[in-house]
Amino acid sequence: MPDDALDPLIHVPTRLKIVATLAALPDGDTLSFTRLQDMIGLTPGNLIIHLRKLEEADYIASEKTRNGTVSITNVALTGHGRKALNNYTHALRDLLGDHL
Amino acid sequence: MNHTSDTAAGNGDTFSPQQAAALLDEATWEARRKLVPNPPWVLVTRGVLVLAACGAVWLSVRGQNPYTGPTNADIPILIAFIVLNAALAVGFRRRASAGVRGPSRLRPAEITIATLAWVAAAALLVALAAAGLSYRLYPTTVLIIPGLTWAILMMLRKNWRGVYSGASVAVVGALGLLANPAGAWLVAGVGLCAALSGGAALNAWYQRS
């Protein structure tokens, strides 16, 4: 199986870290932007760029809530995103065989 | 794909499948480690603390004849353990759940029920004492109601690791009834240490699975 069988949207180190991190959340849970930024170790601007790409592909969903006067953005992997990550993982496994 | 944006974001041009597999594994483990409310090392630490506290009480009371229960010197040890255990449990849970919203967070009603379970356990022991059955004779019975309550709350959430932790605490409480009053402290210490260590093993397995 050639490398280009890997989803190009996920097959980028930063976005792979993002989807893997969000996949660790229990079903139905969301993670705040600041917590995700802290866990991934990215600058806010860098993280926003990648989140936008993932959201455009419907891999993640984001919602804004308010805590008093503070606006909080929460993100989560969509069902489509989880399926995409599963497909990506299986494609990796097929490429690498027993090494995964 | 906008290659310029990815390059500008500093992700490089080559990313082999081997690197991807390693990164996926590491990122998954890191995320689970940071999101799990009870890291294995915290559970092991709490297990050591409970073994030390209950073991100290057992060493203090095992020679009592007749049995009168923990001495004045034991009480500060027990209080210190209770405070430290609660601080570790609550503190690490809060840290793990920071920024997380959704069904996995405990609802206020669940927290209230879990707290009331301890109040109910204490009230039951006071009632039994008033009926002439001193709680000093059955010190581990205080664990049964809170343990069962937690197991039921977690069962409703289909949180099987949580069911394990609640059920194991209740089982230790019940096993203490089989020992004499002094021996019940040893049962509590060893049993709760084993339960917490089992929980640590479960969490470690989950993080790596």
PDB file of C-alpha atoms in Angstrom:
ATOM      1  CA  MET A   1       0.000   0.000   0.000  1.00  0.00           C
ATOM      2  CA  PRO A   2       1.555   3.341  -0.967  1.00  0.00           C
ATOM      3  CA  ASP A   3       2.080   6.171   1.507  1.00  0.00           C
ATOM      4  CA  ASP A   4      -0.487   8.317  -0.252  1.00  0.00           C
ATOM      5  CA  ALA A   5      -3.185   5.985   1.100  1.00  0.00           C
ATOM      6  CA  LEU A   6      -2.717   7.920   4.324  1.00  0.00           C
ATOM      7  CA  ASP A   7      -5.218  10.713   4.882  1.00  0.00           C
ATOM      8  CA  PRO A   8      -3.203  13.866   4.024  1.00  0.00           C
ATOM      9  CA  LEU A   9      -5.280  15.914   6.440  1.00  0.00           C
ATOM     10  CA  ILE A  10      -4.258  13.768   9.389  1.00  0.00           C
ATOM     11  CA  HIS A  11      -0.819  12.792   8.114  1.00  0.00           C
ATOM     12  CA  VAL A  12       0.779  15.991   9.412  1.00  0.00           C
ATOM     13  CA  PRO A  13       2.551  15.776  12.793  1.00  0.00           C
ATOM     14  CA  THR A  14       0.640  18.605  14.462  1.00  0.00           C
ATOM     15  CA  ARG A  15      -2.779  17.564  13.210  1.00  0.00           C
ATOM     16  CA  LEU A  16      -2.075  13.945  14.084  1.00  0.00           C
ATOM     17  CA  LYS A  17      -1.320  15.043  17.649  1.00  0.00           C
ATOM     18  CA  ILE A  18      -4.523  17.083  17.731  1.00  0.00           C
ATOM     19  CA  VAL A  19      -6.820  14.285  16.575  1.00  0.00           C
ATOM     20  CA  ALA A  20      -5.050  11.711  18.774  1.00  0.00           C
ATOM     21  CA  THR A  21      -5.501  13.987  21.789  1.00  0.00           C
ATOM     22  CA  LEU A  22      -9.177  14.645  21.072  1.00  0.00           C
ATOM     23  CA  ALA A  23      -9.730  10.928  20.445  1.00  0.00           C
ATOM     24  CA  ALA A  24      -8.649  10.259  24.052  1.00  0.00           C
ATOM     25  CA  LEU A  25     -11.677  12.181  25.326  1.00  0.00           C
ATOM     26  CA  PRO A  26     -14.693  10.101  26.357  1.00  0.00           C
ATOM     27  CA  ASP A  27     -17.601  10.159  23.906  1.00  0.00           C
ATOM     28  CA  GLY A  28     -19.617  13.336  24.177  1.00  0.00           C
ATOM     29  CA  ASP A  29     -16.914  15.331  25.971  1.00  0.00           C
ATOM     30  CA  THR A  30     -15.292  18.494  24.633  1.00  0.00           C
ATOM     31  CA  LEU A  31     -11.940  20.061  25.412  1.00  0.00           C
ATOM     32  CA  SER A  32     -11.337  23.780  25.810  1.00  0.00           C
ATOM     33  CA  PHE A  33      -9.029  25.487  23.340  1.00  0.00           C
ATOM     34  CA  THR A  34      -6.646  26.549  26.105  1.00  0.00           C
ATOM     35  CA  ARG A  35      -6.415  23.036  27.570  1.00  0.00           C
ATOM     36  CA  LEU A  36      -5.795  21.578  24.110  1.00  0.00           C
ATOM     37  CA  GLN A  37      -3.140  24.208  23.478  1.00  0.00           C
ATOM     38  CA  ASP A  38      -1.493  23.347  26.788  1.00  0.00           C
ATOM     39  CA  MET A  39      -1.560  19.615  26.032  1.00  0.00           C
ATOM     40  CA  ILE A  40      -0.268  19.927  22.465  1.00  0.00           C
ATOM     41  CA  GLY A  41       2.255  22.693  23.170  1.00  0.00           C
ATOM     42  CA  LEU A  42       1.387  24.982  20.262  1.00  0.00           C
ATOM     43  CA  THR A  43       0.992  28.719  19.985  1.00  0.00           C
ATOM     44  CA  PRO A  44      -2.646  29.855  19.769  1.00  0.00           C
ATOM     45  CA  GLY A  45      -2.262  31.055  16.185  1.00  0.00           C
ATOM     46  CA  ASN A  46      -0.666  27.802  15.048  1.00  0.00           C
ATOM     47  CA  LEU A  47      -3.371  25.760  16.729  1.00  0.00           C
ATOM     48  CA  ILE A  48      -6.154  27.821  15.172  1.00  0.00           C
ATOM     49  CA  ILE A  49      -4.749  27.195  11.668  1.00  0.00           C
ATOM     50  CA  HIS A  50      -4.837  23.438  12.139  1.00  0.00           C
ATOM     51  CA  LEU A  51      -8.197  23.387  13.900  1.00  0.00           C
ATOM     52  CA  ARG A  52      -9.728  25.316  11.012  1.00  0.00           C
ATOM     53  CA  LYS A  53      -8.457  22.773   8.478  1.00  0.00           C
ATOM     54  CA  LEU A  54      -9.847  19.922  10.558  1.00  0.00           C
ATOM     55  CA  GLU A  55     -13.156  21.686  11.061  1.00  0.00           C
ATOM     56  CA  GLU A  56     -13.517  22.435   7.343  1.00  0.00           C
ATOM     57  CA  ALA A  57     -13.232  18.696   6.734  1.00  0.00           C
ATOM     58  CA  ASP A  58     -15.794  18.022   9.500  1.00  0.00           C
ATOM     59  CA  TYR A  59     -13.221  16.080  11.503  1.00  0.00           C
ATOM     60  CA  ILE A  60     -13.744  18.279  14.534  1.00  0.00           C
ATOM     61  CA  ALA A  61     -16.535  20.492  15.792  1.00  0.00           C
ATOM     62  CA  SER A  62     -16.114  23.594  17.874  1.00  0.00           C
ATOM     63  CA  GLU A  63     -18.532  25.581  19.971  1.00  0.00           C
ATOM     64  CA  LYS A  64     -18.239  28.831  21.817  1.00  0.00           C
ATOM     65  CA  THR A  65     -19.660  29.209  25.288  1.00  0.00           C
ATOM     66  CA  ARG A  66     -19.559  32.050  27.728  1.00  0.00           C
ATOM     67  CA  ASN A  67     -18.384  31.905  31.310  1.00  0.00           C
ATOM     68  CA  GLY A  68     -19.478  35.284  32.533  1.00  0.00           C
ATOM     69  CA  THR A  69     -17.676  37.762  30.295  1.00  0.00           C
ATOM     70  CA  VAL A  70     -15.120  35.213  29.101  1.00  0.00           C
ATOM     71  CA  SER A  71     -15.703  33.392  25.832  1.00  0.00           C
ATOM     72  CA  ILE A  72     -14.500  29.779  25.801  1.00  0.00           C
ATOM     73  CA  THR A  73     -14.046  27.660  22.692  1.00  0.00           C
ATOM     74  CA  ASN A  74     -14.528  23.935  23.123  1.00  0.00           C
ATOM     75  CA  VAL A  75     -13.565  21.374  20.518  1.00  0.00           C
ATOM     76  CA  ALA A  76     -14.242  17.698  20.005  1.00  0.00           C
ATOM     77  CA  LEU A  77     -13.696  15.052  17.382  1.00  0.00           C
ATOM     78  CA  THR A  78     -16.809  14.390  15.289  1.00  0.00           C
ATOM     79  CA  GLY A  79     -17.995  10.913  14.368  1.00  0.00           C
ATOM     80  CA  HIS A  80     -16.578  11.559  10.912  1.00  0.00           C
ATOM     81  CA  GLY A  81     -13.272  12.546  12.511  1.00  0.00           C
ATOM     82  CA  ARG A  82     -13.118   9.405  14.655  1.00  0.00           C
ATOM     83  CA  LYS A  83     -13.820   7.278  11.610  1.00  0.00           C
ATOM     84  CA  ALA A  84     -11.113   9.131   9.690  1.00  0.00           C
ATOM     85  CA  LEU A  85      -8.629   8.500  12.507  1.00  0.00           C
ATOM     86  CA  ASN A  86      -9.585   4.818  12.637  1.00  0.00           C
ATOM     87  CA  ASN A  87      -9.103   4.550   8.862  1.00  0.00           C
ATOM     88  CA  TYR A  88      -5.774   6.321   9.179  1.00  0.00           C
ATOM     89  CA  THR A  89      -4.667   3.954  11.941  1.00  0.00           C
ATOM     90  CA  HIS A  90      -5.677   0.905   9.887  1.00  0.00           C
ATOM     91  CA  ALA A  91      -3.872   2.273   6.853  1.00  0.00           C
ATOM     92  CA  LEU A  92      -0.750   2.775   8.978  1.00  0.00           C
ATOM     93  CA  ARG A  93      -1.062  -0.747  10.294  1.00  0.00           C
ATOM     94  CA  ASP A  94      -1.385  -2.121   6.762  1.00  0.00           C
ATOM     95  CA  LEU A  95       1.673  -0.157   5.659  1.00  0.00           C
ATOM     96  CA  LEU A  96       3.805  -1.151   8.600  1.00  0.00           C
ATOM     97  CA  GLY A  97       2.494  -4.619   9.293  1.00  0.00           C
ATOM     98  CA  ASP A  98       3.502  -6.001  12.692  1.00  0.00           C
ATOM     99  CA  HIS A  99       5.603  -2.941  13.529  1.00  0.00           C
ATOM    100  CA  LEU A 100       2.540  -0.875  14.553  1.00  0.00           C
TER     101      LEU A 100
ATOM    102  CA  MET B   1      -3.989  20.833   0.786  1.00  0.00           C
ATOM    103  CA  ASN B   2      -2.367  24.233   1.310  1.00  0.00           C
ATOM    104  CA  HIS B   3       1.254  23.173   1.511  1.00  0.00           C
ATOM    105  CA  THR B   4       2.378  26.714   2.288  1.00  0.00           C
ATOM    106  CA  SER B   5       0.216  26.823   5.414  1.00  0.00           C
ATOM    107  CA  ASP B   6       1.502  23.495   6.695  1.00  0.00           C
ATOM    108  CA  THR B   7       5.098  24.555   6.073  1.00  0.00           C
ATOM    109  CA  ALA B   8       4.396  27.916   7.736  1.00  0.00           C
ATOM    110  CA  ALA B   9       2.985  26.012  10.681  1.00  0.00           C
ATOM    111  CA  GLY B  10       6.386  24.329  10.973  1.00  0.00           C
ATOM    112  CA  ASN B  11       5.447  20.740  10.229  1.00  0.00           C
ATOM    113  CA  GLY B  12       8.179  19.914   7.712  1.00  0.00           C
ATOM    114  CA  ASP B  13       7.938  18.271   4.334  1.00  0.00           C
ATOM    115  CA  THR B  14       8.583  14.608   5.152  1.00  0.00           C
ATOM    116  CA  PHE B  15       6.709  12.564   7.677  1.00  0.00           C
ATOM    117  CA  SER B  16       7.211   8.849   7.280  1.00  0.00           C
ATOM    118  CA  PRO B  17       4.613   6.246   8.276  1.00  0.00           C
ATOM    119  CA  GLN B  18       7.047   4.981  10.908  1.00  0.00           C
ATOM    120  CA  GLN B  19       7.277   8.448  12.419  1.00  0.00           C
ATOM    121  CA  ALA B  20       3.498   8.770  12.227  1.00  0.00           C
ATOM    122  CA  ALA B  21       2.984   5.481  14.044  1.00  0.00           C
ATOM    123  CA  ALA B  22       5.389   6.478  16.797  1.00  0.00           C
ATOM    124  CA  LEU B  23       3.802   9.915  17.127  1.00  0.00           C
ATOM    125  CA  LEU B  24       0.281   8.462  17.192  1.00  0.00           C
ATOM    126  CA  ASP B  25       1.261   6.047  19.925  1.00  0.00           C
ATOM    127  CA  GLU B  26       3.013   8.726  21.973  1.00  0.00           C
ATOM    128  CA  ALA B  27       0.261  11.337  21.540  1.00  0.00           C
ATOM    129  CA  THR B  28      -2.438   8.841  22.523  1.00  0.00           C
ATOM    130  CA  TRP B  29      -0.530   7.759  25.614  1.00  0.00           C
ATOM    131  CA  GLU B  30       0.219  11.381  26.598  1.00  0.00           C
ATOM    132  CA  ALA B  31      -3.403  12.429  26.181  1.00  0.00           C
ATOM    133  CA  ARG B  32      -4.724   9.515  28.221  1.00  0.00           C
ATOM    134  CA  ARG B  33      -2.100  10.161  30.889  1.00  0.00           C
ATOM    135  CA  LYS B  34      -3.144  13.792  31.218  1.00  0.00           C
ATOM    136  CA  LEU B  35      -6.884  13.152  31.073  1.00  0.00           C
ATOM    137  CA  VAL B  36      -7.190  10.187  33.423  1.00  0.00           C
ATOM    138  CA  PRO B  37      -8.383  11.453  36.831  1.00  0.00           C
ATOM    139  CA  ASN B  38      -6.388   8.911  38.806  1.00  0.00           C
ATOM    140  CA  PRO B  39      -2.845   8.427  37.458  1.00  0.00           C
ATOM    141  CA  PRO B  40      -1.404   5.057  38.422  1.00  0.00           C
ATOM    142  CA  TRP B  41       1.357   6.564  40.563  1.00  0.00           C
ATOM    143  CA  VAL B  42      -1.219   8.552  42.568  1.00  0.00           C
ATOM    144  CA  LEU B  43      -3.266   5.416  43.227  1.00  0.00           C
ATOM    145  CA  VAL B  44      -0.160   3.517  44.322  1.00  0.00           C
ATOM    146  CA  THR B  45       0.786   6.425  46.610  1.00  0.00           C
ATOM    147  CA  ARG B  46      -2.696   6.443  48.137  1.00  0.00           C
ATOM    148  CA  GLY B  47      -2.417   2.672  48.581  1.00  0.00           C
ATOM    149  CA  VAL B  48       0.846   3.051  50.483  1.00  0.00           C
ATOM    150  CA  LEU B  49      -0.680   5.817  52.614  1.00  0.00           C
ATOM    151  CA  VAL B  50      -3.734   3.759  53.563  1.00  0.00           C
ATOM    152  CA  LEU B  51      -1.573   0.748  54.346  1.00  0.00           C
ATOM    153  CA  ALA B  52       0.665   2.901  56.558  1.00  0.00           C
ATOM    154  CA  ALA B  53      -2.242   4.587  58.348  1.00  0.00           C
ATOM    155  CA  CYS B  54      -4.340   1.466  58.962  1.00  0.00           C
ATOM    156  CA  GLY B  55      -1.221  -0.547  59.679  1.00  0.00           C
ATOM    157  CA  ALA B  56      -0.157   1.969  62.322  1.00  0.00           C
ATOM    158  CA  VAL B  57      -3.572   1.731  63.969  1.00  0.00           C
ATOM    159  CA  TRP B  58      -3.491  -2.079  63.825  1.00  0.00           C
ATOM    160  CA  LEU B  59      -0.058  -2.138  65.476  1.00  0.00           C
ATOM    161  CA  SER B  60      -1.438   0.176  68.150  1.00  0.00           C
ATOM    162  CA  VAL B  61      -4.644  -1.759  68.925  1.00  0.00           C
ATOM    163  CA  ARG B  62      -3.702  -5.394  68.339  1.00  0.00           C
ATOM    164  CA  GLY B  63      -2.606  -5.952  71.908  1.00  0.00           C
ATOM    165  CA  GLN B  64      -5.677  -4.357  73.478  1.00  0.00           C
ATOM    166  CA  ASN B  65      -7.602  -6.642  75.785  1.00  0.00           C
ATOM    167  CA  PRO B  66     -10.385  -5.706  75.997  1.00  0.00           C
ATOM    168  CA  TYR B  67     -10.433  -3.931  72.655  1.00  0.00           C
ATOM    169  CA  THR B  68     -11.092  -0.218  73.056  1.00  0.00           C
ATOM    170  CA  GLY B  69     -10.244   1.046  69.595  1.00  0.00           C
ATOM    171  CA  PRO B  70      -7.793   3.624  68.216  1.00  0.00           C
ATOM    172  CA  THR B  71      -5.920   5.554  70.863  1.00  0.00           C
ATOM    173  CA  ASN B  72      -5.571   9.330  71.054  1.00  0.00           C
ATOM    174  CA  ALA B  73      -2.235   8.948  69.307  1.00  0.00           C
ATOM    175  CA  ASP B  74      -3.910   7.132  66.377  1.00  0.00           C
ATOM    176  CA  ILE B  75      -6.542   9.769  65.702  1.00  0.00           C
ATOM    177  CA  PRO B  76      -4.181  12.390  64.194  1.00  0.00           C
ATOM    178  CA  ILE B  77      -2.724   9.684  61.931  1.00  0.00           C
ATOM    179  CA  LEU B  78      -6.174   8.768  60.672  1.00  0.00           C
ATOM    180  CA  ILE B  79      -7.191  12.392  60.200  1.00  0.00           C
ATOM    181  CA  ALA B  80      -3.966  13.172  58.367  1.00  0.00           C
ATOM    182  CA  PHE B  81      -4.511  10.201  56.078  1.00  0.00           C
ATOM    183  CA  ILE B  82      -8.129  11.144  55.363  1.00  0.00           C
ATOM    184  CA  VAL B  83      -7.168  14.729  54.523  1.00  0.00           C
ATOM    185  CA  LEU B  84      -4.160  13.750  52.386  1.00  0.00           C
ATOM    186  CA  ASN B  85      -6.093  11.023  50.555  1.00  0.00           C
ATOM    187  CA  ALA B  86      -8.968  13.370  49.803  1.00  0.00           C
ATOM    188  CA  ALA B  87      -6.570  16.094  48.649  1.00  0.00           C
ATOM    189  CA  LEU B  88      -4.803  13.703  46.271  1.00  0.00           C
ATOM    190  CA  ALA B  89      -8.035  12.240  44.921  1.00  0.00           C
ATOM    191  CA  VAL B  90      -9.836  15.551  44.421  1.00  0.00           C
ATOM    192  CA  GLY B  91      -6.763  17.497  43.335  1.00  0.00           C
ATOM    193  CA  PHE B  92      -5.724  15.130  40.571  1.00  0.00           C
ATOM    194  CA  ARG B  93      -9.297  14.674  39.395  1.00  0.00           C
ATOM    195  CA  ARG B  94      -9.678  18.450  39.091  1.00  0.00           C
ATOM    196  CA  ARG B  95      -6.393  18.774  37.224  1.00  0.00           C
ATOM    197  CA  ALA B  96      -7.308  16.034  34.768  1.00  0.00           C
ATOM    198  CA  SER B  97     -10.757  17.419  34.099  1.00  0.00           C
ATOM    199  CA  ALA B  98      -9.658  21.058  33.648  1.00  0.00           C
ATOM    200  CA  GLY B  99     -11.090  22.296  30.354  1.00  0.00           C
ATOM    201  CA  VAL B 100     -13.140  19.131  29.853  1.00  0.00           C
ATOM    202  CA  ARG B 101     -16.890  19.508  29.512  1.00  0.00           C
ATOM    203  CA  GLY B 102     -19.459  16.840  28.941  1.00  0.00           C
ATOM    204  CA  PRO B 103     -20.969  13.662  30.315  1.00  0.00           C
ATOM    205  CA  SER B 104     -17.737  12.314  31.825  1.00  0.00           C
ATOM    206  CA  ARG B 105     -17.688  15.081  34.447  1.00  0.00           C
ATOM    207  CA  LEU B 106     -19.452  14.262  37.688  1.00  0.00           C
ATOM    208  CA  ARG B 107     -22.767  16.071  37.947  1.00  0.00           C
ATOM    209  CA  PRO B 108     -23.584  18.036  41.114  1.00  0.00           C
ATOM    210  CA  ALA B 109     -26.264  15.475  41.976  1.00  0.00           C
ATOM    211  CA  GLU B 110     -23.726  12.650  41.780  1.00  0.00           C
ATOM    212  CA  ILE B 111     -21.260  14.515  43.975  1.00  0.00           C
ATOM    213  CA  THR B 112     -24.058  15.169  46.467  1.00  0.00           C
ATOM    214  CA  ILE B 113     -25.111  11.511  46.511  1.00  0.00           C
ATOM    215  CA  ALA B 114     -21.517  10.330  46.971  1.00  0.00           C
ATOM    216  CA  THR B 115     -21.040  12.781  49.839  1.00  0.00           C
ATOM    217  CA  LEU B 116     -24.340  11.854  51.463  1.00  0.00           C
ATOM    218  CA  ALA B 117     -23.294   8.210  51.335  1.00  0.00           C
ATOM    219  CA  TRP B 118     -20.498   9.008  53.791  1.00  0.00           C
ATOM    220  CA  VAL B 119     -22.952  10.946  55.967  1.00  0.00           C
ATOM    221  CA  ALA B 120     -25.343   7.979  55.851  1.00  0.00           C
ATOM    222  CA  ALA B 121     -22.538   5.597  56.836  1.00  0.00           C
ATOM    223  CA  ALA B 122     -21.623   7.758  59.805  1.00  0.00           C
ATOM    224  CA  ALA B 123     -25.275   8.123  60.807  1.00  0.00           C
ATOM    225  CA  LEU B 124     -25.745   4.356  60.652  1.00  0.00           C
ATOM    226  CA  LEU B 125     -22.762   3.780  62.901  1.00  0.00           C
ATOM    227  CA  VAL B 126     -24.054   6.335  65.398  1.00  0.00           C
ATOM    228  CA  ALA B 127     -27.472   4.642  65.333  1.00  0.00           C
ATOM    229  CA  LEU B 128     -25.891   1.227  65.892  1.00  0.00           C
ATOM    230  CA  ALA B 129     -23.846   2.646  68.766  1.00  0.00           C
ATOM    231  CA  ALA B 130     -27.002   4.039  70.334  1.00  0.00           C
ATOM    232  CA  ALA B 131     -28.448   0.516  70.077  1.00  0.00           C
ATOM    233  CA  GLY B 132     -25.456  -0.807  71.984  1.00  0.00           C
ATOM    234  CA  LEU B 133     -23.339  -1.922  69.009  1.00  0.00           C
ATOM    235  CA  SER B 134     -20.233   0.229  69.097  1.00  0.00           C
ATOM    236  CA  TYR B 135     -18.748   1.172  65.732  1.00  0.00           C
ATOM    237  CA  ARG B 136     -15.368   0.585  67.333  1.00  0.00           C
ATOM    238  CA  LEU B 137     -16.091  -3.125  66.994  1.00  0.00           C
ATOM    239  CA  TYR B 138     -16.722  -2.873  63.250  1.00  0.00           C
ATOM    240  CA  PRO B 139     -14.489  -0.058  61.982  1.00  0.00           C
ATOM    241  CA  THR B 140     -14.541  -1.081  58.323  1.00  0.00           C
ATOM    242  CA  THR B 141     -18.337  -1.008  58.026  1.00  0.00           C
ATOM    243  CA  VAL B 142     -18.063   2.711  57.309  1.00  0.00           C
ATOM    244  CA  LEU B 143     -16.699   1.756  53.872  1.00  0.00           C
ATOM    245  CA  ILE B 144     -19.634  -0.353  52.725  1.00  0.00           C
ATOM    246  CA  ILE B 145     -22.321   2.258  51.974  1.00  0.00           C
ATOM    247  CA  PRO B 146     -20.005   4.774  50.231  1.00  0.00           C
ATOM    248  CA  GLY B 147     -18.330   1.970  48.270  1.00  0.00           C
ATOM    249  CA  LEU B 148     -21.631   0.517  47.075  1.00  0.00           C
ATOM    250  CA  THR B 149     -22.993   3.970  46.285  1.00  0.00           C
ATOM    251  CA  TRP B 150     -19.984   4.819  44.139  1.00  0.00           C
ATOM    252  CA  ALA B 151     -20.180   1.467  42.360  1.00  0.00           C
ATOM    253  CA  ILE B 152     -23.848   2.081  41.519  1.00  0.00           C
ATOM    254  CA  LEU B 153     -23.205   5.643  40.335  1.00  0.00           C
ATOM    255  CA  MET B 154     -20.392   4.395  38.099  1.00  0.00           C
ATOM    256  CA  MET B 155     -22.506   1.490  36.813  1.00  0.00           C
ATOM    257  CA  LEU B 156     -25.134   3.983  35.686  1.00  0.00           C
ATOM    258  CA  ARG B 157     -22.377   5.738  33.751  1.00  0.00           C
ATOM    259  CA  LYS B 158     -21.017   2.437  32.382  1.00  0.00           C
ATOM    260  CA  ASN B 159     -17.677   3.413  33.900  1.00  0.00           C
ATOM    261  CA  TRP B 160     -16.369  -0.071  34.703  1.00  0.00           C
ATOM    262  CA  ARG B 161     -13.108   1.098  36.265  1.00  0.00           C
ATOM    263  CA  GLY B 162     -15.216   3.241  38.586  1.00  0.00           C
ATOM    264  CA  VAL B 163     -17.426   0.252  39.400  1.00  0.00           C
ATOM    265  CA  TYR B 164     -14.290  -1.688  40.307  1.00  0.00           C
ATOM    266  CA  SER B 165     -13.087   1.018  42.688  1.00  0.00           C
ATOM    267  CA  GLY B 166     -16.438   1.348  44.466  1.00  0.00           C
ATOM    268  CA  ALA B 167     -17.092  -2.374  44.658  1.00  0.00           C
ATOM    269  CA  SER B 168     -13.613  -3.140  45.949  1.00  0.00           C
ATOM    270  CA  VAL B 169     -13.987  -0.584  48.757  1.00  0.00           C
ATOM    271  CA  ALA B 170     -17.343  -2.120  49.730  1.00  0.00           C
ATOM    272  CA  VAL B 171     -15.848  -5.621  49.644  1.00  0.00           C
ATOM    273  CA  VAL B 172     -13.002  -4.556  51.933  1.00  0.00           C
ATOM    274  CA  GLY B 173     -15.578  -3.056  54.286  1.00  0.00           C
ATOM    275  CA  ALA B 174     -17.485  -6.311  54.341  1.00  0.00           C
ATOM    276  CA  LEU B 175     -14.364  -8.472  54.742  1.00  0.00           C
ATOM    277  CA  GLY B 176     -13.458  -6.450  57.819  1.00  0.00           C
ATOM    278  CA  LEU B 177     -16.564  -7.877  59.482  1.00  0.00           C
ATOM    279  CA  LEU B 178     -14.968 -11.309  59.343  1.00  0.00           C
ATOM    280  CA  ALA B 179     -12.002 -10.188  61.414  1.00  0.00           C
ATOM    281  CA  ASN B 180     -11.848  -9.215  65.050  1.00  0.00           C
ATOM    282  CA  PRO B 181     -11.981  -5.446  65.691  1.00  0.00           C
ATOM    283  CA  ALA B 182      -8.201  -5.084  65.792  1.00  0.00           C
ATOM    284  CA  GLY B 183      -7.722  -7.310  62.750  1.00  0.00           C
ATOM    285  CA  ALA B 184     -10.263  -5.238  60.835  1.00  0.00           C
ATOM    286  CA  TRP B 185      -7.714  -2.409  60.657  1.00  0.00           C
ATOM    287  CA  LEU B 186      -5.198  -4.749  59.051  1.00  0.00           C
ATOM    288  CA  VAL B 187      -7.865  -6.004  56.645  1.00  0.00           C
ATOM    289  CA  ALA B 188      -8.711  -2.413  55.753  1.00  0.00           C
ATOM    290  CA  GLY B 189      -5.091  -1.420  55.206  1.00  0.00           C
ATOM    291  CA  VAL B 190      -4.120  -4.431  53.130  1.00  0.00           C
ATOM    292  CA  GLY B 191      -7.447  -4.612  51.290  1.00  0.00           C
ATOM    293  CA  LEU B 192      -7.607  -0.947  50.321  1.00  0.00           C
ATOM    294  CA  CYS B 193      -3.923  -0.959  49.332  1.00  0.00           C
ATOM    295  CA  ALA B 194      -4.585  -3.963  47.100  1.00  0.00           C
ATOM    296  CA  ALA B 195      -7.713  -2.316  45.654  1.00  0.00           C
ATOM    297  CA  LEU B 196      -5.873   0.904  44.861  1.00  0.00           C
ATOM    298  CA  SER B 197      -2.953  -1.009  43.364  1.00  0.00           C
ATOM    299  CA  GLY B 198      -5.415  -2.938  41.203  1.00  0.00           C
ATOM    300  CA  GLY B 199      -6.909   0.353  40.091  1.00  0.00           C
ATOM    301  CA  ALA B 200      -3.430   1.612  39.240  1.00  0.00           C
ATOM    302  CA  ALA B 201      -2.823  -1.470  37.108  1.00  0.00           C
ATOM    303  CA  LEU B 202      -6.171  -0.977  35.324  1.00  0.00           C
ATOM    304  CA  ASN B 203      -5.402   2.664  34.595  1.00  0.00           C
ATOM    305  CA  ALA B 204      -1.885   1.836  33.408  1.00  0.00           C
ATOM    306  CA  TRP B 205      -3.317  -0.802  31.048  1.00  0.00           C
ATOM    307  CA  TYR B 206      -5.926   1.673  29.750  1.00  0.00           C
ATOM    308  CA  GLN B 207      -3.293   4.311  29.067  1.00  0.00           C
ATOM    309  CA  ARG B 208      -1.274   1.900  26.983  1.00  0.00           C
ATOM    310  CA  SER B 209      -4.086   0.011  25.270  1.00  0.00           C
TER     311      SER B 209
END
